[in-house]
PDB file of C-alpha atoms in Angstrom:
ATOM      1  CA  UNK A   1     179.373  89.318 195.849  1.00  0.00           C
ATOM      2  CA  UNK A   2     179.158  90.180 192.183  1.00  0.00           C
ATOM      3  CA  UNK A   3     176.930  93.195 191.476  1.00  0.00           C
ATOM      4  CA  UNK A   4     175.044  94.314 188.420  1.00  0.00           C
ATOM      5  CA  UNK A   5     175.966  97.979 188.710  1.00  0.00           C
ATOM      6  CA  UNK A   6     175.005 100.659 191.213  1.00  0.00           C
ATOM      7  CA  UNK A   7     175.899  98.348 194.094  1.00  0.00           C
ATOM      8  CA  UNK A   8     172.895  96.032 193.561  1.00  0.00           C
ATOM      9  CA  UNK A   9     173.082  92.292 193.498  1.00  0.00           C
ATOM     10  CA  UNK A  10     173.341  90.798 189.981  1.00  0.00           C
ATOM     11  CA  UNK A  11     169.831  89.302 190.155  1.00  0.00           C
ATOM     12  CA  UNK A  12     168.250  92.638 191.082  1.00  0.00           C
ATOM     13  CA  UNK A  13     170.039  94.334 188.185  1.00  0.00           C
ATOM     14  CA  UNK A  14     168.761  91.590 185.830  1.00  0.00           C
ATOM     15  CA  UNK A  15     165.174  92.118 187.065  1.00  0.00           C
ATOM     16  CA  UNK A  16     165.505  95.869 186.464  1.00  0.00           C
ATOM     17  CA  UNK A  17     166.748  95.127 182.950  1.00  0.00           C
ATOM     18  CA  UNK A  18     163.750  92.898 182.273  1.00  0.00           C
ATOM     19  CA  UNK A  19     161.378  95.589 183.560  1.00  0.00           C
ATOM     20  CA  UNK A  20     163.074  98.219 181.457  1.00  0.00           C
ATOM     21  CA  UNK A  21     162.844  96.010 178.344  1.00  0.00           C
ATOM     22  CA  UNK A  22     159.087  95.690 179.018  1.00  0.00           C
ATOM     23  CA  UNK A  23     158.732  99.473 179.038  1.00  0.00           C
ATOM     24  CA  UNK A  24     159.100  99.777 175.258  1.00  0.00           C
ATOM     25  CA  UNK A  25     156.263  97.357 174.295  1.00  0.00           C
ATOM     26  CA  UNK A  26     154.145  98.831 177.125  1.00  0.00           C
ATOM     27  CA  UNK A  27     154.884 102.291 175.598  1.00  0.00           C
ATOM     28  CA  UNK A  28     153.683 101.008 172.170  1.00  0.00           C
ATOM     29  CA  UNK A  29     150.384  99.837 173.762  1.00  0.00           C
ATOM     30  CA  UNK A  30     150.000 103.098 175.661  1.00  0.00           C
ATOM     31  CA  UNK A  31     150.756 105.092 172.522  1.00  0.00           C
ATOM     32  CA  UNK A  32     148.084 103.234 170.576  1.00  0.00           C
ATOM     33  CA  UNK A  33     145.591 103.774 173.401  1.00  0.00           C
ATOM     34  CA  UNK A  34     146.493 107.413 173.820  1.00  0.00           C
ATOM     35  CA  UNK A  35     146.362 108.256 170.103  1.00  0.00           C
ATOM     36  CA  UNK A  36     143.128 106.271 169.662  1.00  0.00           C
ATOM     37  CA  UNK A  37     141.280 107.606 172.730  1.00  0.00           C
ATOM     38  CA  UNK A  38     142.813 111.056 173.318  1.00  0.00           C
ATOM     39  CA  UNK A  39     143.263 110.241 176.986  1.00  0.00           C
ATOM     40  CA  UNK A  40     147.008 110.798 176.954  1.00  0.00           C
ATOM     41  CA  UNK A  41     148.008 107.372 178.215  1.00  0.00           C
ATOM     42  CA  UNK A  42     148.348 108.196 181.884  1.00  0.00           C
ATOM     43  CA  UNK A  43     145.331 106.066 182.749  1.00  0.00           C
ATOM     44  CA  UNK A  44     147.375 103.087 181.613  1.00  0.00           C
ATOM     45  CA  UNK A  45     150.881 104.149 182.442  1.00  0.00           C
ATOM     46  CA  UNK A  46     150.383 105.251 186.035  1.00  0.00           C
ATOM     47  CA  UNK A  47     148.932 101.936 187.264  1.00  0.00           C
ATOM     48  CA  UNK A  48     151.749 100.087 185.497  1.00  0.00           C
ATOM     49  CA  UNK A  49     154.396 102.268 187.149  1.00  0.00           C
ATOM     50  CA  UNK A  50     152.695 101.812 190.531  1.00  0.00           C
ATOM     51  CA  UNK A  51     152.791  98.036 190.016  1.00  0.00           C
ATOM     52  CA  UNK A  52     156.528  98.351 189.273  1.00  0.00           C
ATOM     53  CA  UNK A  53     156.922  99.907 192.774  1.00  0.00           C
ATOM     54  CA  UNK A  54     157.151 103.589 191.965  1.00  0.00           C
ATOM     55  CA  UNK A  55     155.708 105.953 194.597  1.00  0.00           C
ATOM     56  CA  UNK A  56     152.736 107.959 193.346  1.00  0.00           C
ATOM     57  CA  UNK A  57     154.653 111.207 192.877  1.00  0.00           C
ATOM     58  CA  UNK A  58     157.419 109.548 190.818  1.00  0.00           C
ATOM     59  CA  UNK A  59     154.863 107.523 188.757  1.00  0.00           C
ATOM     60  CA  UNK A  60     152.944 110.624 187.850  1.00  0.00           C
ATOM     61  CA  UNK A  61     156.041 112.706 187.006  1.00  0.00           C
ATOM     62  CA  UNK A  62     157.556 109.892 184.935  1.00  0.00           C
ATOM     63  CA  UNK A  63     154.245 109.310 183.214  1.00  0.00           C
ATOM     64  CA  UNK A  64     154.078 112.961 182.156  1.00  0.00           C
ATOM     65  CA  UNK A  65     157.432 112.744 180.465  1.00  0.00           C
ATOM     66  CA  UNK A  66     156.327 109.693 178.489  1.00  0.00           C
ATOM     67  CA  UNK A  67     152.973 111.326 177.753  1.00  0.00           C
ATOM     68  CA  UNK A  68     154.782 114.432 176.379  1.00  0.00           C
ATOM     69  CA  UNK A  69     156.655 112.277 173.886  1.00  0.00           C
ATOM     70  CA  UNK A  70     153.583 110.182 173.013  1.00  0.00           C
ATOM     71  CA  UNK A  71     151.344 113.278 172.718  1.00  0.00           C
ATOM     72  CA  UNK A  72     153.738 115.090 170.348  1.00  0.00           C
ATOM     73  CA  UNK A  73     153.826 111.997 168.103  1.00  0.00           C
ATOM     74  CA  UNK A  74     150.003 111.658 168.257  1.00  0.00           C
ATOM     75  CA  UNK A  75     149.711 115.387 167.425  1.00  0.00           C
ATOM     76  CA  UNK A  76     151.796 114.938 164.303  1.00  0.00           C
ATOM     77  CA  UNK A  77     149.726 111.942 163.194  1.00  0.00           C
ATOM     78  CA  UNK A  78     146.366 113.657 163.827  1.00  0.00           C
ATOM     79  CA  UNK A  79     147.601 116.874 162.158  1.00  0.00           C
ATOM     80  CA  UNK A  80     148.368 114.894 159.011  1.00  0.00           C
ATOM     81  CA  UNK A  81     144.754 113.714 159.118  1.00  0.00           C
ATOM     82  CA  UNK A  82     143.484 117.278 159.654  1.00  0.00           C
ATOM     83  CA  UNK A  83     142.003 116.326 163.010  1.00  0.00           C
ATOM     84  CA  UNK A  84     143.393 119.176 165.136  1.00  0.00           C
ATOM     85  CA  UNK A  85     141.593 122.399 166.201  1.00  0.00           C
ATOM     86  CA  UNK A  86     144.630 124.418 167.265  1.00  0.00           C
ATOM     87  CA  UNK A  87     142.687 127.301 168.795  1.00  0.00           C
ATOM     88  CA  UNK A  88     140.604 125.077 171.090  1.00  0.00           C
ATOM     89  CA  UNK A  89     143.662 122.950 171.907  1.00  0.00           C
ATOM     90  CA  UNK A  90     145.764 125.933 172.832  1.00  0.00           C
ATOM     91  CA  UNK A  91     143.037 127.489 174.988  1.00  0.00           C
ATOM     92  CA  UNK A  92     142.569 124.192 176.868  1.00  0.00           C
ATOM     93  CA  UNK A  93     146.356 123.970 177.187  1.00  0.00           C
ATOM     94  CA  UNK A  94     146.584 127.403 178.839  1.00  0.00           C
ATOM     95  CA  UNK A  95     144.105 126.278 181.495  1.00  0.00           C
ATOM     96  CA  UNK A  96     145.893 122.966 181.735  1.00  0.00           C
ATOM     97  CA  UNK A  97     149.222 124.659 182.451  1.00  0.00           C
ATOM     98  CA  UNK A  98     147.684 126.438 185.480  1.00  0.00           C
ATOM     99  CA  UNK A  99     145.933 123.265 186.650  1.00  0.00           C
ATOM    100  CA  UNK A 100     149.081 121.173 186.224  1.00  0.00           C
ATOM    101  CA  UNK A 101     151.038 123.449 188.571  1.00  0.00           C
ATOM    102  CA  UNK A 102     148.289 123.215 191.190  1.00  0.00           C
ATOM    103  CA  UNK A 103     147.874 119.438 190.755  1.00  0.00           C
ATOM    104  CA  UNK A 104     151.581 118.743 191.186  1.00  0.00           C
ATOM    105  CA  UNK A 105     151.616 120.590 194.468  1.00  0.00           C
ATOM    106  CA  UNK A 106     148.460 118.781 195.689  1.00  0.00           C
ATOM    107  CA  UNK A 107     150.001 115.398 194.767  1.00  0.00           C
ATOM    108  CA  UNK A 108     153.032 116.167 196.864  1.00  0.00           C
ATOM    109  CA  UNK A 109     150.750 116.222 199.917  1.00  0.00           C
ATOM    110  CA  UNK A 110     149.126 112.804 199.135  1.00  0.00           C
ATOM    111  CA  UNK A 111     150.387 109.410 200.190  1.00  0.00           C
ATOM    112  CA  UNK A 112     150.754 106.731 197.500  1.00  0.00           C
ATOM    113  CA  UNK A 113     147.938 104.727 199.215  1.00  0.00           C
ATOM    114  CA  UNK A 114     145.598 107.756 199.067  1.00  0.00           C
ATOM    115  CA  UNK A 115     146.598 108.472 195.504  1.00  0.00           C
ATOM    116  CA  UNK A 116     145.789 104.882 194.461  1.00  0.00           C
ATOM    117  CA  UNK A 117     142.264 105.130 195.962  1.00  0.00           C
ATOM    118  CA  UNK A 118     141.549 108.542 194.395  1.00  0.00           C
ATOM    119  CA  UNK A 119     142.944 107.399 191.002  1.00  0.00           C
ATOM    120  CA  UNK A 120     140.876 104.234 191.126  1.00  0.00           C
ATOM    121  CA  UNK A 121     137.758 106.172 191.997  1.00  0.00           C
ATOM    122  CA  UNK A 122     138.280 108.596 189.075  1.00  0.00           C
ATOM    123  CA  UNK A 123     138.855 105.687 186.660  1.00  0.00           C
ATOM    124  CA  UNK A 124     135.770 103.795 187.908  1.00  0.00           C
ATOM    125  CA  UNK A 125     133.689 106.970 187.629  1.00  0.00           C
ATOM    126  CA  UNK A 126     134.845 107.610 184.056  1.00  0.00           C
ATOM    127  CA  UNK A 127     134.306 103.947 183.134  1.00  0.00           C
ATOM    128  CA  UNK A 128     130.762 104.060 184.557  1.00  0.00           C
ATOM    129  CA  UNK A 129     130.012 107.280 182.745  1.00  0.00           C
ATOM    130  CA  UNK A 130     131.230 105.958 179.424  1.00  0.00           C
ATOM    131  CA  UNK A 131     129.557 102.572 179.862  1.00  0.00           C
ATOM    132  CA  UNK A 132     126.129 103.968 180.644  1.00  0.00           C
ATOM    133  CA  UNK A 133     126.247 106.902 178.178  1.00  0.00           C
ATOM    134  CA  UNK A 134     123.893 106.510 175.250  1.00  0.00           C
TER     135      UNK A 134
END
C-alpha cells in the first residue's frame, strides 16, 4: 500500500495536510481575536485543537506556543499605538509564570473529558458575565 509518509495511508496523510493548511487561516482569525480582545487566543484555539483530535494536554501546550507568537506580534502592534503599561504587564506576568507552572501540573492530572467540561464551564461563565455586565 502506498503511504503518505510516516507509515500512514496516503488518504490519512492528505487529511493531515488539509488540516495543517487550515491552521494558517485559523491562526489569522485567532490573531485578530487575540489582539482585539486581549484574551490571548486560547479560548478559540483550544476548542479547535480538541476538535482536531488532540488530547487536552497537547492542545493546551500547542496553544501556548501559538499564543506566544501571536502575543509577541500583538505586543509590537499595541506598543506602536502606545497601548502598553509595561509595569503592570510585567507584574501580572510574574504572577502568571508561577500560576502557569502550577496549572500545567494540574492539567496533567485531568482527563480530556474533564478538561472539556471545565473549559466549557469557564467559557460559559465568562460569556454570561460579559453579556450581563452593564
